[in-house]
Structures are given as structure tokens and as C-alpha cells.
Amino acid sequence: MSESFDAIILGGGAAGLFCAALAGQRGRTMLVLEKAEKVGKKVLISGGGRCNFTNIGAGPANYLSANPHYAKSALSRYTPRHFLDLVEKHDIAWHEKTLGQLFCDGSSRQVVDMLLEECATGPGKVTIRCNEEVSRVSREGESFTVTTQYGQFTAPRLVIATGGPSIPKMGATDFAYTLARQFGLKIVEPRPALVPLTLGGEEVLFRELSGVSADVEASANKTTFREAALFTHRGMSGPSILQVSSYWKHGDPVMIRFMPDKPAGWLLEAKHTTPSARLRAILREALPDRLADVLTDQIGIDSDLGNAPDKTLRAAEERLANWRFNPNGTEGFAKAEVTAGGISTAELSSKTMEAKKVPGLYAIGEAVDVTGWLGGYNFQWAWASAHAAAQSL
Ligand SMILES: Cc1cc2nc3c(=O)[nH]c(=O)nc-3n(C[C@H](O)[C@H](O)[C@H](O)COP(=O)(O)OP(=O)(O)OC[C@H]3O[C@@H](n4cnc5c(N)ncnc54)[C@H](O)[C@@H]3O)c2cc1C
């Protein structure tokens, strides 16, 4: 015997729980099937345990997708302000950390509890079952049947909310893609995003700077972010590098502007004001000593600035403003905060997230080819896409 529901949601993460809650509030009977022993595991560890639950400035420009227009509809109908109102309704204290990023003052647990309370609001009913590994999904007529190790469940609507394969150690899977392919939906090649980059070859010397960070402008593929970069024992990380990693492809350089506040001509100016100073000392004023030393050694100016030709100093300044790194890879899905790519938006309605050629099948959250920047944007997509689908369940 199979149990019947108005809709079944596969995956009890950010998007799945929120979608279940909103559809439940519209009177639907909902089933959430979660493979892990508990729901919302990524929410719990997010934002260093304080969940960066949205970004107040989130808009379509903060997302990557093969179709940059796709996310507009959902994002405009469920905004960061809407989610913030919900957070405030639940008396969750929050603060803006930087760049519009909103975090809980307390713990990410509060966001999961809020989602669960919203699921319990009714008037519909949301049933959540954990430890349910989906082994089969089939469609007969207008009904989907989901088989797990514990039973069979049927519904006329099925929502794929199983996220992406980033951090497999936490149980993340590529199940969304397997299921989408089963129903003939195309996938945009998934790749690790918001991920540290690795350095090899002649650039291994920068790995010796492990732990050193500096405020920089980092660019890849014509996209620039100004935030900290951090050298690691494998290469580069830190917010600016994670951000550009989403735009980086194998073979691309990553350009770094060190000391981004220095005006053009600053090194020649330094030559005139402090001719007896050495480049190493000048760089040490603005950068961590170890980084200043490596950059000075690479540039190779040993003399006082006063004895260095203007041309040499201009070239040094240019190099510091456009330092070319050639990453040889990323740290992969094991370390990627999100997955870029996923179920092609060409297959889905931007209004409802429903598959155009499979009525009743929906996909939301990270499973879809919409990927946010670092800073609360990915959760905002989870909330907004869940909201869009819930209106049509
Ligand atoms: C370390 C880390 C920190 C992060 N911090 C932030 C942050 O502060 N702000 C932000 O905006 N984003 C953050 N992110 C990204 C954010 O967590 C995700 O983008 C978001 O959780 C995606 O929501 P989702 O519901 O689509 O997927 P998920 O939250 O990943 O949920 C998918 C769920 O589906 C379940 N599942 C998978 N396969 C199956 C299956 N076969 N059957 C049943 N269930 C299944 C999984 O167990 C999981 O519970 C972070 C990510 C990581 C890894």
C-alpha cells in the first residue's frame, strides 16, 4: 500500500523545507523525504554556524546561470526583505556582517527551527521523514510513485530539492541530476564553485605563504571582486578567490591587484618622496611581511627606489596591479561551498519551477543551474525558488 500526498519533496534542505512549509500553509498535504538522519544539515553548518541566511542586496546580477534572466522572476517575487520579515517574526536576532550579508546573532539552528515551525503552521499538513533513501521514482499517468527502503509514496506533484554534490562527506549527492535525466531533462555540466584554487609549477612558492591574507581585487573572466585573498598550503582561498572561482575555468588566469587603493603612479611618487627606501620596505608597509618579501623577490628590484629607473618602477607597479596567477585546478567538490551548473533552466518554467515537458515535476534550490555569489545569495535562491514552486503546488 502506498501513502498519498498532494506533493512529495525529495530533500529536506533549505529549499525543500521552505517549499513544504509554504505549500502546507496553502492547505496542501506534503511529504518531505530526507536521506540524512536529520533535516537542514547544510543550513546548520552554514555561515560558520551562524547561517548567512540572505543578502539584503540580492538580485539577478549576483547569480551565474546559462540563462542569466531565468532567476529574475522568482527573485523579484520573494525578496531578501520577505525572508527577513519571517526571521523577525520568529524573533531571531540578526546582524549585517559586511556587504549586505545577514547572519543570525545566535545559531543556524534557529533557522532550521524556524523552517520546522513554519512546516507545522498548517492548515495543510507537512510530514517529514528522515533516513529515507529514495531508490526509485516512477510516473504512471499523472501520478509519481517514490519508493524508499520503508515504503511507497504517491503524489501528482514531485519536487526535486536534493541540492548539488558539493561536500559529499556531508551526504551531498548528484541524485537530482540522475532523476532529471530519467525524465529527459538536460543538465548543465556541474562544476565546483565557491571553491579554493590550487597552485603548482613555479607558483608553488606562494604555498609557503599559507595563512597569509591581504585585501585584493581578484578577477577571472572579466569579473572582479574586492575582498580578502588567503594563501593556503595548496594554493589560494579567501572570499575574493572563492568568488572568482565560480567564474574561473581550467586554463584561465586569475589576476590579482595587490594594494587596490594605491593610485596610479604611486611607486614613482614614492621614489621622489623616499628615494632611499627599498621596495621591500615600501611593500611591507601595506602588505604582510612574508607576502611583501615574496613579491619583492619576484619583481627583483634590490636597489634603493632612487637608483631604480622610472621604467623599472612603472613595470613593477603594473605587475603589482595585475599579478597573474595560473591555478592548475580547484579543490573540487570536496571543498566547494556550492555546485555551479545543474538542471538546465531551459527545461523549467521561471514562474513555477515546473518542468515544461513533465507536468507535475519541479526542481528548486541548488539542484537547478542557478548559482549565487558568496554571501547569503545561495540561500536567497533556495527561498525564492521554493516560494515560486510552492505557489503552484
Ligand atoms: C560549508 C557550507 C557553508 C555554506 N554557507 C552558506 C551561507 O552562509 N549562506 C548561503 O547563502 N549559502 C551557504 N552555503 C550554500 C547553501 O548551503 C546551499 O546553497 C543550500 O543549502 C542549497 O539548498 P538546497 O535545499 O537546494 O540543498 P541542500 O540544503 O543541500 O539540501 C538538499 C537535501 O537533500 C538531501 N538529499 C540528497 N540526496 C537525497 C536523496 N537521494 N533522497 C533524499 N534526500 C536527499 C540532502 O541530504 C539534503 O538535506 C553553504 C554551503 C556549505 C557547504
CSV table of C-alpha atoms and ligand atoms in Angstrom, one decimal:
chain,number,residue,atom,x,y,z
A,1,MET,CA,0.0,0.0,0.0
A,2,SER,CA,1.3,3.4,-0.8
A,3,GLU,CA,0.6,6.6,1.1
A,4,SER,CA,-0.8,9.5,-1.0
A,5,PHE,CA,0.0,13.2,-0.7
A,6,ASP,CA,-0.7,16.4,-2.7
A,7,ALA,CA,3.1,16.7,-3.3
A,8,ILE,CA,6.3,14.9,-2.4
A,9,ILE,CA,9.5,16.9,-1.9
A,10,LEU,CA,12.8,15.0,-2.2
A,11,GLY,CA,15.4,16.6,0.1
A,12,GLY,CA,14.8,18.3,3.4
A,13,GLY,CA,17.4,21.1,3.0
A,14,ALA,CA,16.8,24.8,2.8
A,15,ALA,CA,14.7,24.8,-0.4
A,16,GLY,CA,12.8,21.6,0.4
A,17,LEU,CA,11.7,22.6,3.9
A,18,PHE,CA,10.7,26.1,2.9
A,19,CYS,CA,8.7,24.8,-0.1
A,20,ALA,CA,6.9,22.3,2.1
A,21,ALA,CA,6.1,24.9,4.7
A,22,LEU,CA,4.7,27.4,2.2
A,23,ALA,CA,2.6,24.7,0.4
A,24,GLY,CA,1.4,23.4,3.7
A,25,GLN,CA,0.3,26.9,4.5
A,26,ARG,CA,-1.7,26.8,1.3
A,27,GLY,CA,-3.6,23.8,2.6
A,28,ARG,CA,-1.6,21.0,0.9
A,29,THR,CA,-0.6,17.7,2.4
A,30,MET,CA,3.1,17.5,1.9
A,31,LEU,CA,5.7,14.7,2.4
A,32,VAL,CA,9.4,15.6,2.7
A,33,LEU,CA,11.7,12.6,2.2
A,34,GLU,CA,15.2,13.2,3.5
A,35,LYS,CA,18.1,10.8,3.2
A,36,ALA,CA,20.1,12.0,6.1
A,37,GLU,CA,19.3,11.4,9.8
A,38,LYS,CA,18.2,15.0,10.2
A,39,VAL,CA,17.0,17.9,8.0
A,40,GLY,CA,18.8,21.1,7.1
A,41,LYS,CA,22.4,19.8,7.6
A,42,LYS,CA,23.9,22.4,5.3
A,43,VAL,CA,21.9,25.2,7.0
A,44,LEU,CA,23.3,24.1,10.3
A,45,ILE,CA,26.9,24.4,9.3
A,46,SER,CA,26.4,27.4,7.1
A,47,GLY,CA,28.0,30.8,7.8
A,48,GLY,CA,30.4,29.3,10.3
A,49,GLY,CA,27.4,28.1,12.4
A,50,ARG,CA,25.5,31.4,12.2
A,51,CYS,CA,23.8,31.0,8.8
A,52,ASN,CA,24.3,33.8,6.4
A,53,PHE,CA,20.6,33.4,5.5
A,54,THR,CA,20.3,36.1,2.9
A,55,ASN,CA,22.0,39.1,1.3
A,56,ILE,CA,19.9,42.3,1.5
A,57,GLY,CA,21.2,43.3,-1.9
A,58,ALA,CA,20.5,40.0,-3.7
A,59,GLY,CA,19.4,40.5,-7.3
A,60,PRO,CA,19.8,38.6,-10.6
A,61,ALA,CA,23.3,40.1,-11.2
A,62,ASN,CA,24.6,38.1,-8.2
A,63,TYR,CA,23.9,34.7,-9.9
A,64,LEU,CA,25.5,32.5,-12.5
A,65,SER,CA,23.4,30.5,-14.9
A,66,ALA,CA,23.4,29.6,-18.6
A,67,ASN,CA,20.4,31.9,-18.7
A,68,PRO,CA,21.1,34.9,-16.6
A,69,HIS,CA,17.5,36.1,-16.9
A,70,TYR,CA,16.0,32.9,-15.5
A,71,ALA,CA,16.2,33.8,-11.8
A,72,LYS,CA,14.7,37.2,-12.2
A,73,SER,CA,11.1,36.2,-11.8
A,74,ALA,CA,11.5,34.1,-8.6
A,75,LEU,CA,13.9,36.6,-7.0
A,76,SER,CA,11.6,39.5,-7.6
A,77,ARG,CA,8.6,37.7,-6.1
A,78,TYR,CA,10.4,36.6,-2.9
A,79,THR,CA,12.9,39.1,-1.9
A,80,PRO,CA,15.5,39.3,1.0
A,81,ARG,CA,13.1,41.6,2.8
A,82,HIS,CA,10.4,38.9,2.7
A,83,PHE,CA,12.8,36.4,4.3
A,84,LEU,CA,14.0,39.0,6.8
A,85,ASP,CA,10.4,39.7,7.8
A,86,LEU,CA,10.0,36.0,8.6
A,87,VAL,CA,13.2,35.9,10.6
A,88,GLU,CA,11.9,38.8,12.6
A,89,LYS,CA,8.5,37.3,13.1
A,90,HIS,CA,10.3,34.4,14.8
A,91,ASP,CA,12.3,36.8,17.0
A,92,ILE,CA,15.6,35.6,15.6
A,93,ALA,CA,18.2,38.3,16.3
A,94,TRP,CA,20.4,39.1,13.3
A,95,HIS,CA,23.1,41.4,12.1
A,96,GLU,CA,24.6,42.6,8.9
A,97,LYS,CA,28.3,41.5,8.8
A,98,THR,CA,29.6,43.1,5.7
A,99,LEU,CA,28.5,43.7,2.1
A,100,GLY,CA,24.8,43.2,2.9
A,101,GLN,CA,25.4,39.7,4.4
A,102,LEU,CA,22.8,38.9,7.1
A,103,PHE,CA,23.7,36.4,9.8
A,104,CYS,CA,22.0,35.1,12.9
A,105,ASP,CA,23.4,36.6,16.1
A,106,GLY,CA,22.9,33.2,17.7
A,107,SER,CA,23.0,30.0,15.8
A,108,SER,CA,22.0,28.5,12.4
A,109,ARG,CA,19.8,26.1,14.5
A,110,GLN,CA,17.4,28.9,14.8
A,111,VAL,CA,16.8,29.0,11.0
A,112,VAL,CA,16.2,25.2,10.9
A,113,ASP,CA,13.8,25.5,13.9
A,114,MET,CA,12.0,28.4,12.1
A,115,LEU,CA,11.6,26.3,9.0
A,116,LEU,CA,10.2,23.4,11.0
A,117,GLU,CA,7.8,25.7,12.9
A,118,GLU,CA,6.6,27.1,9.5
A,119,CYS,CA,6.1,23.5,8.4
A,120,ALA,CA,3.9,22.9,11.4
A,121,THR,CA,1.7,26.0,10.9
A,122,GLY,CA,-1.0,24.4,8.7
A,123,PRO,CA,-3.8,24.5,7.6
A,124,GLY,CA,-2.3,21.7,5.4
A,125,LYS,CA,0.0,19.0,6.8
A,126,VAL,CA,3.7,18.6,6.3
A,127,THR,CA,5.1,15.1,7.1
A,128,ILE,CA,8.9,14.9,7.3
A,129,ARG,CA,10.6,11.5,7.1
A,130,CYS,CA,14.4,11.3,7.6
A,131,ASN,CA,16.6,8.3,6.9
A,132,GLU,CA,14.6,7.7,3.7
A,133,GLU,CA,16.8,6.7,0.8
A,134,VAL,CA,14.9,7.0,-2.4
A,135,SER,CA,15.6,4.0,-4.6
A,136,ARG,CA,13.1,4.5,-7.4
A,137,VAL,CA,10.8,7.2,-8.8
A,138,SER,CA,8.2,6.3,-11.5
A,139,ARG,CA,5.4,8.0,-13.1
A,140,GLU,CA,2.2,6.4,-14.1
A,141,GLY,CA,-0.5,8.6,-15.7
A,142,GLU,CA,-0.4,11.8,-13.7
A,143,SER,CA,0.9,10.3,-10.5
A,144,PHE,CA,4.5,9.9,-9.3
A,145,THR,CA,5.5,7.0,-7.1
A,146,VAL,CA,8.5,7.2,-4.9
A,147,THR,CA,10.0,4.0,-3.4
A,148,THR,CA,12.3,4.1,-0.4
A,149,GLN,CA,13.5,1.3,1.8
A,150,TYR,CA,10.5,1.8,4.1
A,151,GLY,CA,7.7,2.1,1.6
A,152,GLN,CA,5.9,3.7,-1.3
A,153,PHE,CA,4.5,7.2,-1.6
A,154,THR,CA,2.5,8.7,-4.4
A,155,ALA,CA,1.5,12.2,-5.4
A,156,PRO,CA,0.5,14.1,-8.5
A,157,ARG,CA,3.4,16.5,-7.9
A,158,LEU,CA,7.1,15.8,-7.2
A,159,VAL,CA,9.7,18.4,-6.2
A,160,ILE,CA,13.4,17.7,-6.7
A,161,ALA,CA,15.2,19.6,-3.9
A,162,THR,CA,18.2,17.3,-3.3
A,163,GLY,CA,20.8,20.1,-3.8
A,164,GLY,CA,24.1,19.6,-5.5
A,165,PRO,CA,27.1,17.3,-5.0
A,166,SER,CA,29.3,19.8,-3.1
A,167,ILE,CA,30.7,18.4,0.2
A,168,PRO,CA,29.9,14.7,-0.4
A,169,LYS,CA,31.3,14.0,3.1
A,170,MET,CA,28.0,15.6,4.4
A,171,GLY,CA,25.9,13.2,2.3
A,172,ALA,CA,25.5,15.5,-0.7
A,173,THR,CA,24.6,13.6,-3.9
A,174,ASP,CA,24.1,14.1,-7.6
A,175,PHE,CA,20.7,12.4,-7.2
A,176,ALA,CA,18.9,15.5,-8.7
A,177,TYR,CA,20.7,15.0,-12.0
A,178,THR,CA,20.1,11.3,-12.1
A,179,LEU,CA,16.4,11.9,-11.6
A,180,ALA,CA,16.2,14.8,-14.0
A,181,ARG,CA,17.9,12.7,-16.7
A,182,GLN,CA,15.4,9.9,-16.1
A,183,PHE,CA,12.7,12.3,-17.0
A,184,GLY,CA,14.6,13.6,-20.1
A,185,LEU,CA,15.7,16.9,-18.6
A,186,LYS,CA,19.1,18.4,-19.7
A,187,ILE,CA,21.8,19.1,-17.3
A,188,VAL,CA,24.3,21.9,-17.5
A,189,GLU,CA,27.7,20.3,-16.6
A,190,PRO,CA,28.0,20.6,-12.8
A,191,ARG,CA,31.3,22.0,-11.5
A,192,PRO,CA,32.6,23.0,-8.1
A,193,ALA,CA,32.1,26.7,-7.3
A,194,LEU,CA,33.0,29.0,-4.3
A,195,VAL,CA,36.0,26.7,-4.1
A,196,PRO,CA,39.7,27.2,-3.3
A,197,LEU,CA,42.1,27.2,-6.3
A,198,THR,CA,45.3,25.2,-6.4
A,199,LEU,CA,48.7,26.5,-7.5
A,200,GLY,CA,51.5,24.3,-8.9
A,201,GLY,CA,54.6,24.8,-11.1
A,202,GLU,CA,56.6,27.9,-10.4
A,203,GLU,CA,53.8,29.2,-8.3
A,204,VAL,CA,54.3,26.6,-5.5
A,205,LEU,CA,56.4,29.2,-3.7
A,206,PHE,CA,53.2,31.1,-2.9
A,207,ARG,CA,52.0,28.0,-1.0
A,208,GLU,CA,54.8,28.8,1.5
A,209,LEU,CA,52.7,31.8,2.4
A,210,SER,CA,50.0,29.5,3.9
A,211,GLY,CA,47.9,31.5,6.3
A,212,VAL,CA,48.8,35.0,4.9
A,213,SER,CA,45.9,37.1,3.7
A,214,ALA,CA,45.6,40.5,2.1
A,215,ASP,CA,42.8,42.8,0.8
A,216,VAL,CA,42.9,42.5,-3.0
A,217,GLU,CA,40.9,42.8,-6.2
A,218,ALA,CA,40.7,39.4,-7.8
A,219,SER,CA,39.5,38.9,-11.4
A,220,ALA,CA,38.7,35.9,-13.6
A,221,ASN,CA,36.8,36.0,-16.8
A,222,LYS,CA,36.2,39.8,-16.6
A,223,THR,CA,34.6,39.5,-13.2
A,224,THR,CA,36.2,41.3,-10.3
A,225,PHE,CA,35.7,41.0,-6.6
A,226,ARG,CA,37.3,43.1,-3.9
A,227,GLU,CA,37.7,41.1,-0.7
A,228,ALA,CA,40.4,39.3,1.2
A,229,ALA,CA,42.6,36.6,-0.6
A,230,LEU,CA,44.2,33.9,1.6
A,231,PHE,CA,47.2,31.8,0.6
A,232,THR,CA,46.9,28.2,1.6
A,233,HIS,CA,49.1,25.1,1.7
A,234,ARG,CA,47.5,24.1,-1.7
A,235,GLY,CA,47.1,27.5,-3.3
A,236,MET,CA,44.6,30.3,-2.8
A,237,SER,CA,41.3,30.8,-1.0
A,238,GLY,CA,39.6,33.6,1.0
A,239,PRO,CA,36.4,35.4,-0.1
A,240,SER,CA,37.7,37.1,-3.2
A,241,ILE,CA,39.2,33.8,-4.6
A,242,LEU,CA,36.1,31.8,-3.7
A,243,GLN,CA,34.0,34.4,-5.6
A,244,VAL,CA,36.2,34.4,-8.8
A,245,SER,CA,36.4,30.6,-8.6
A,246,SER,CA,32.8,30.4,-9.8
A,247,TYR,CA,33.8,32.3,-13.0
A,248,TRP,CA,37.2,30.5,-13.4
A,249,LYS,CA,37.6,27.8,-16.0
A,250,HIS,CA,40.7,25.5,-16.5
A,251,GLY,CA,43.4,27.4,-18.3
A,252,ASP,CA,42.2,30.8,-17.2
A,253,PRO,CA,44.5,33.1,-15.3
A,254,VAL,CA,43.4,34.8,-12.1
A,255,MET,CA,44.5,38.4,-11.9
A,256,ILE,CA,45.3,39.9,-8.6
A,257,ARG,CA,45.6,43.6,-7.8
A,258,PHE,CA,47.6,44.0,-4.7
A,259,MET,CA,47.1,47.1,-2.7
A,260,PRO,CA,44.0,48.1,-4.7
A,261,ASP,CA,43.8,51.6,-3.1
A,262,LYS,CA,47.1,52.7,-4.4
A,263,PRO,CA,46.6,55.4,-7.1
A,264,ALA,CA,48.3,55.2,-10.5
A,265,GLY,CA,51.9,56.3,-10.3
A,266,TRP,CA,52.3,55.7,-6.6
A,267,LEU,CA,55.6,53.9,-6.9
A,268,LEU,CA,57.2,56.8,-8.8
A,269,GLU,CA,55.8,59.1,-6.3
A,270,ALA,CA,57.5,57.0,-3.6
A,271,LYS,CA,60.7,57.3,-5.4
A,272,HIS,CA,60.5,61.1,-5.2
A,273,THR,CA,59.4,61.3,-1.6
A,274,THR,CA,61.5,58.5,-0.2
A,275,PRO,CA,64.4,57.8,-2.6
A,276,SER,CA,66.5,55.9,-0.1
A,277,ALA,CA,63.6,53.4,0.7
A,278,ARG,CA,63.7,49.9,-0.8
A,279,LEU,CA,60.7,48.2,-2.5
A,280,ARG,CA,60.7,45.5,0.2
A,281,ALA,CA,60.2,48.1,3.0
A,282,ILE,CA,57.5,50.0,1.0
A,283,LEU,CA,55.5,46.9,0.3
A,284,ARG,CA,55.9,45.8,4.0
A,285,GLU,CA,54.0,49.0,4.9
A,286,ALA,CA,51.0,47.9,3.0
A,287,LEU,CA,51.1,44.1,3.0
A,288,PRO,CA,52.0,41.3,5.4
A,289,ASP,CA,55.8,41.0,5.6
A,290,ARG,CA,56.0,37.4,4.1
A,291,LEU,CA,53.9,38.4,1.2
A,292,ALA,CA,55.8,41.6,0.6
A,293,ASP,CA,59.1,39.6,0.6
A,294,VAL,CA,57.9,37.1,-1.9
A,295,LEU,CA,56.5,39.8,-4.2
A,296,THR,CA,59.8,41.8,-3.9
A,297,ASP,CA,61.9,38.7,-4.7
A,298,GLN,CA,59.7,38.0,-7.8
A,299,ILE,CA,59.9,41.6,-9.0
A,300,GLY,CA,63.7,41.6,-8.4
A,301,ILE,CA,64.4,45.2,-7.5
A,302,ASP,CA,67.2,45.3,-5.0
A,303,SER,CA,68.4,48.9,-5.1
A,304,ASP,CA,67.0,52.0,-3.4
A,305,LEU,CA,64.0,53.4,-5.2
A,306,GLY,CA,66.1,56.5,-6.0
A,307,ASN,CA,68.5,54.3,-8.0
A,308,ALA,CA,65.8,52.3,-9.9
A,309,PRO,CA,64.9,53.6,-13.4
A,310,ASP,CA,61.4,55.0,-13.7
A,311,LYS,CA,60.7,52.4,-16.4
A,312,THR,CA,61.5,49.6,-13.9
A,313,LEU,CA,59.3,51.1,-11.3
A,314,ARG,CA,56.4,51.6,-13.7
A,315,ALA,CA,56.7,47.9,-14.7
A,316,ALA,CA,56.8,46.9,-11.0
A,317,GLU,CA,53.7,48.9,-10.3
A,318,GLU,CA,51.9,47.4,-13.3
A,319,ARG,CA,52.9,43.9,-12.1
A,320,LEU,CA,51.6,44.5,-8.6
A,321,ALA,CA,48.3,45.8,-10.1
A,322,ASN,CA,47.9,42.8,-12.5
A,323,TRP,CA,49.7,39.9,-10.8
A,324,ARG,CA,48.9,36.8,-12.9
A,325,PHE,CA,48.3,33.5,-11.2
A,326,ASN,CA,47.7,30.4,-13.2
A,327,PRO,CA,45.8,28.0,-11.0
A,328,ASN,CA,46.2,24.4,-12.1
A,329,GLY,CA,42.8,23.3,-10.6
A,330,THR,CA,40.3,23.7,-7.8
A,331,GLU,CA,40.0,21.7,-4.5
A,332,GLY,CA,36.9,20.1,-6.1
A,333,PHE,CA,33.5,19.2,-4.8
A,334,ALA,CA,35.1,18.1,-1.5
A,335,LYS,CA,35.7,21.7,-0.6
A,336,ALA,CA,33.2,23.6,-2.8
A,337,GLU,CA,30.6,25.6,-1.0
A,338,VAL,CA,28.2,25.2,-3.9
A,339,THR,CA,27.8,23.4,-7.3
A,340,ALA,CA,27.5,25.6,-10.4
A,341,GLY,CA,25.5,24.1,-13.3
A,342,GLY,CA,22.8,21.6,-12.7
A,343,ILE,CA,19.3,21.1,-14.1
A,344,SER,CA,19.0,23.3,-17.1
A,345,THR,CA,16.8,26.3,-16.7
A,346,ALA,CA,15.7,25.8,-20.3
A,347,GLU,CA,13.7,22.8,-19.0
A,348,LEU,CA,11.9,24.7,-16.3
A,349,SER,CA,9.2,27.4,-16.0
A,350,SER,CA,10.8,30.5,-14.4
A,351,LYS,CA,7.5,31.3,-12.8
A,352,THR,CA,6.7,27.9,-11.2
A,353,MET,CA,10.0,25.8,-11.5
A,354,GLU,CA,7.9,23.1,-13.1
A,355,ALA,CA,9.5,21.0,-15.9
A,356,LYS,CA,8.0,22.1,-19.2
A,357,LYS,CA,7.8,18.6,-20.6
A,358,VAL,CA,7.0,16.7,-17.4
A,359,PRO,CA,3.9,18.4,-15.8
A,360,GLY,CA,3.9,17.9,-12.1
A,361,LEU,CA,7.7,17.6,-11.8
A,362,TYR,CA,9.5,20.6,-10.2
A,363,ALA,CA,13.1,21.4,-9.3
A,364,ILE,CA,14.3,24.1,-6.8
A,365,GLY,CA,17.4,25.2,-4.9
A,366,GLU,CA,20.9,24.3,-5.7
A,367,ALA,CA,19.8,21.4,-8.0
A,368,VAL,CA,19.0,24.0,-10.6
A,369,ASP,CA,21.5,25.8,-12.8
A,370,VAL,CA,21.4,29.0,-10.8
A,371,THR,CA,24.4,29.7,-8.5
A,372,GLY,CA,24.8,32.6,-6.2
A,373,TRP,CA,27.9,34.5,-5.1
A,374,LEU,CA,29.3,34.0,-1.6
A,375,GLY,CA,27.4,36.0,1.0
A,376,GLY,CA,23.9,34.7,1.5
A,377,TYR,CA,22.9,34.6,-2.1
A,378,ASN,CA,22.6,30.9,-2.4
A,379,PHE,CA,20.1,30.7,0.5
A,380,GLN,CA,18.1,33.5,-1.1
A,381,TRP,CA,17.8,31.4,-4.2
A,382,ALA,CA,16.7,28.4,-2.2
A,383,TRP,CA,14.0,30.5,-0.5
A,384,ALA,CA,12.9,32.3,-3.7
A,385,SER,CA,12.8,29.2,-5.9
A,386,ALA,CA,10.9,27.3,-3.1
A,387,HIS,CA,8.4,30.1,-2.9
A,388,ALA,CA,7.9,30.1,-6.6
A,389,ALA,CA,7.2,26.3,-6.7
A,390,ALA,CA,5.0,26.4,-3.6
A,391,GLN,CA,2.6,28.8,-5.2
A,392,SER,CA,1.8,26.3,-7.9
A,393,LEU,CA,1.7,23.1,-5.8
B,1,LIG,C1,30.1,24.7,4.4
B,1,LIG,C2,28.9,25.5,3.7
B,1,LIG,C3,28.5,26.7,4.2
B,1,LIG,C4,27.5,27.4,3.5
B,1,LIG,N1,27.2,28.6,4.0
B,1,LIG,C5,26.2,29.3,3.3
B,1,LIG,C6,25.8,30.6,3.8
B,1,LIG,O1,26.1,31.0,4.9
B,1,LIG,N2,24.9,31.3,3.0
B,1,LIG,C7,24.4,30.8,1.8
B,1,LIG,O2,23.6,31.5,1.2
B,1,LIG,N3,24.8,29.6,1.4
B,1,LIG,C8,25.6,28.9,2.1
B,1,LIG,N4,26.0,27.7,1.6
B,1,LIG,C9,25.3,27.1,0.4
B,1,LIG,C10,23.9,26.6,0.9
B,1,LIG,O3,24.1,25.7,2.0
B,1,LIG,C11,23.3,25.8,-0.3
B,1,LIG,O4,23.3,26.5,-1.5
B,1,LIG,C12,21.8,25.5,0.1
B,1,LIG,O5,21.8,24.7,1.3
B,1,LIG,C13,21.1,24.8,-1.0
B,1,LIG,O6,19.8,24.4,-0.5
B,1,LIG,P1,19.1,23.2,-1.2
B,1,LIG,O7,17.9,22.9,-0.3
B,1,LIG,O8,18.9,23.3,-2.6
B,1,LIG,O9,20.1,22.0,-0.9
B,1,LIG,P2,20.6,21.3,0.5
B,1,LIG,O10,20.4,22.3,1.6
B,1,LIG,O11,21.9,20.8,0.2
B,1,LIG,O12,19.5,20.2,0.8
B,1,LIG,C14,19.4,19.0,0.0
B,1,LIG,C15,18.9,17.9,0.8
B,1,LIG,O13,18.6,16.8,0.0
B,1,LIG,C16,19.1,15.6,0.7
B,1,LIG,N5,19.3,14.6,-0.3
B,1,LIG,C17,20.3,14.5,-1.2
B,1,LIG,N6,20.1,13.3,-1.9
B,1,LIG,C18,18.9,12.8,-1.5
B,1,LIG,C19,18.2,11.6,-1.9
B,1,LIG,N7,18.6,10.8,-2.8
B,1,LIG,N8,17.0,11.4,-1.2
B,1,LIG,C20,16.6,12.2,-0.2
B,1,LIG,N9,17.2,13.3,0.2
B,1,LIG,C21,18.4,13.6,-0.4
B,1,LIG,C22,20.4,16.1,1.4
B,1,LIG,O14,20.7,15.2,2.5
B,1,LIG,C23,20.0,17.5,1.9
B,1,LIG,O15,19.4,17.5,3.1
B,1,LIG,C24,27.0,26.9,2.3
B,1,LIG,C25,27.3,25.6,1.8
B,1,LIG,C26,28.3,24.9,2.5
B,1,LIG,C27,28.7,23.6,2.1
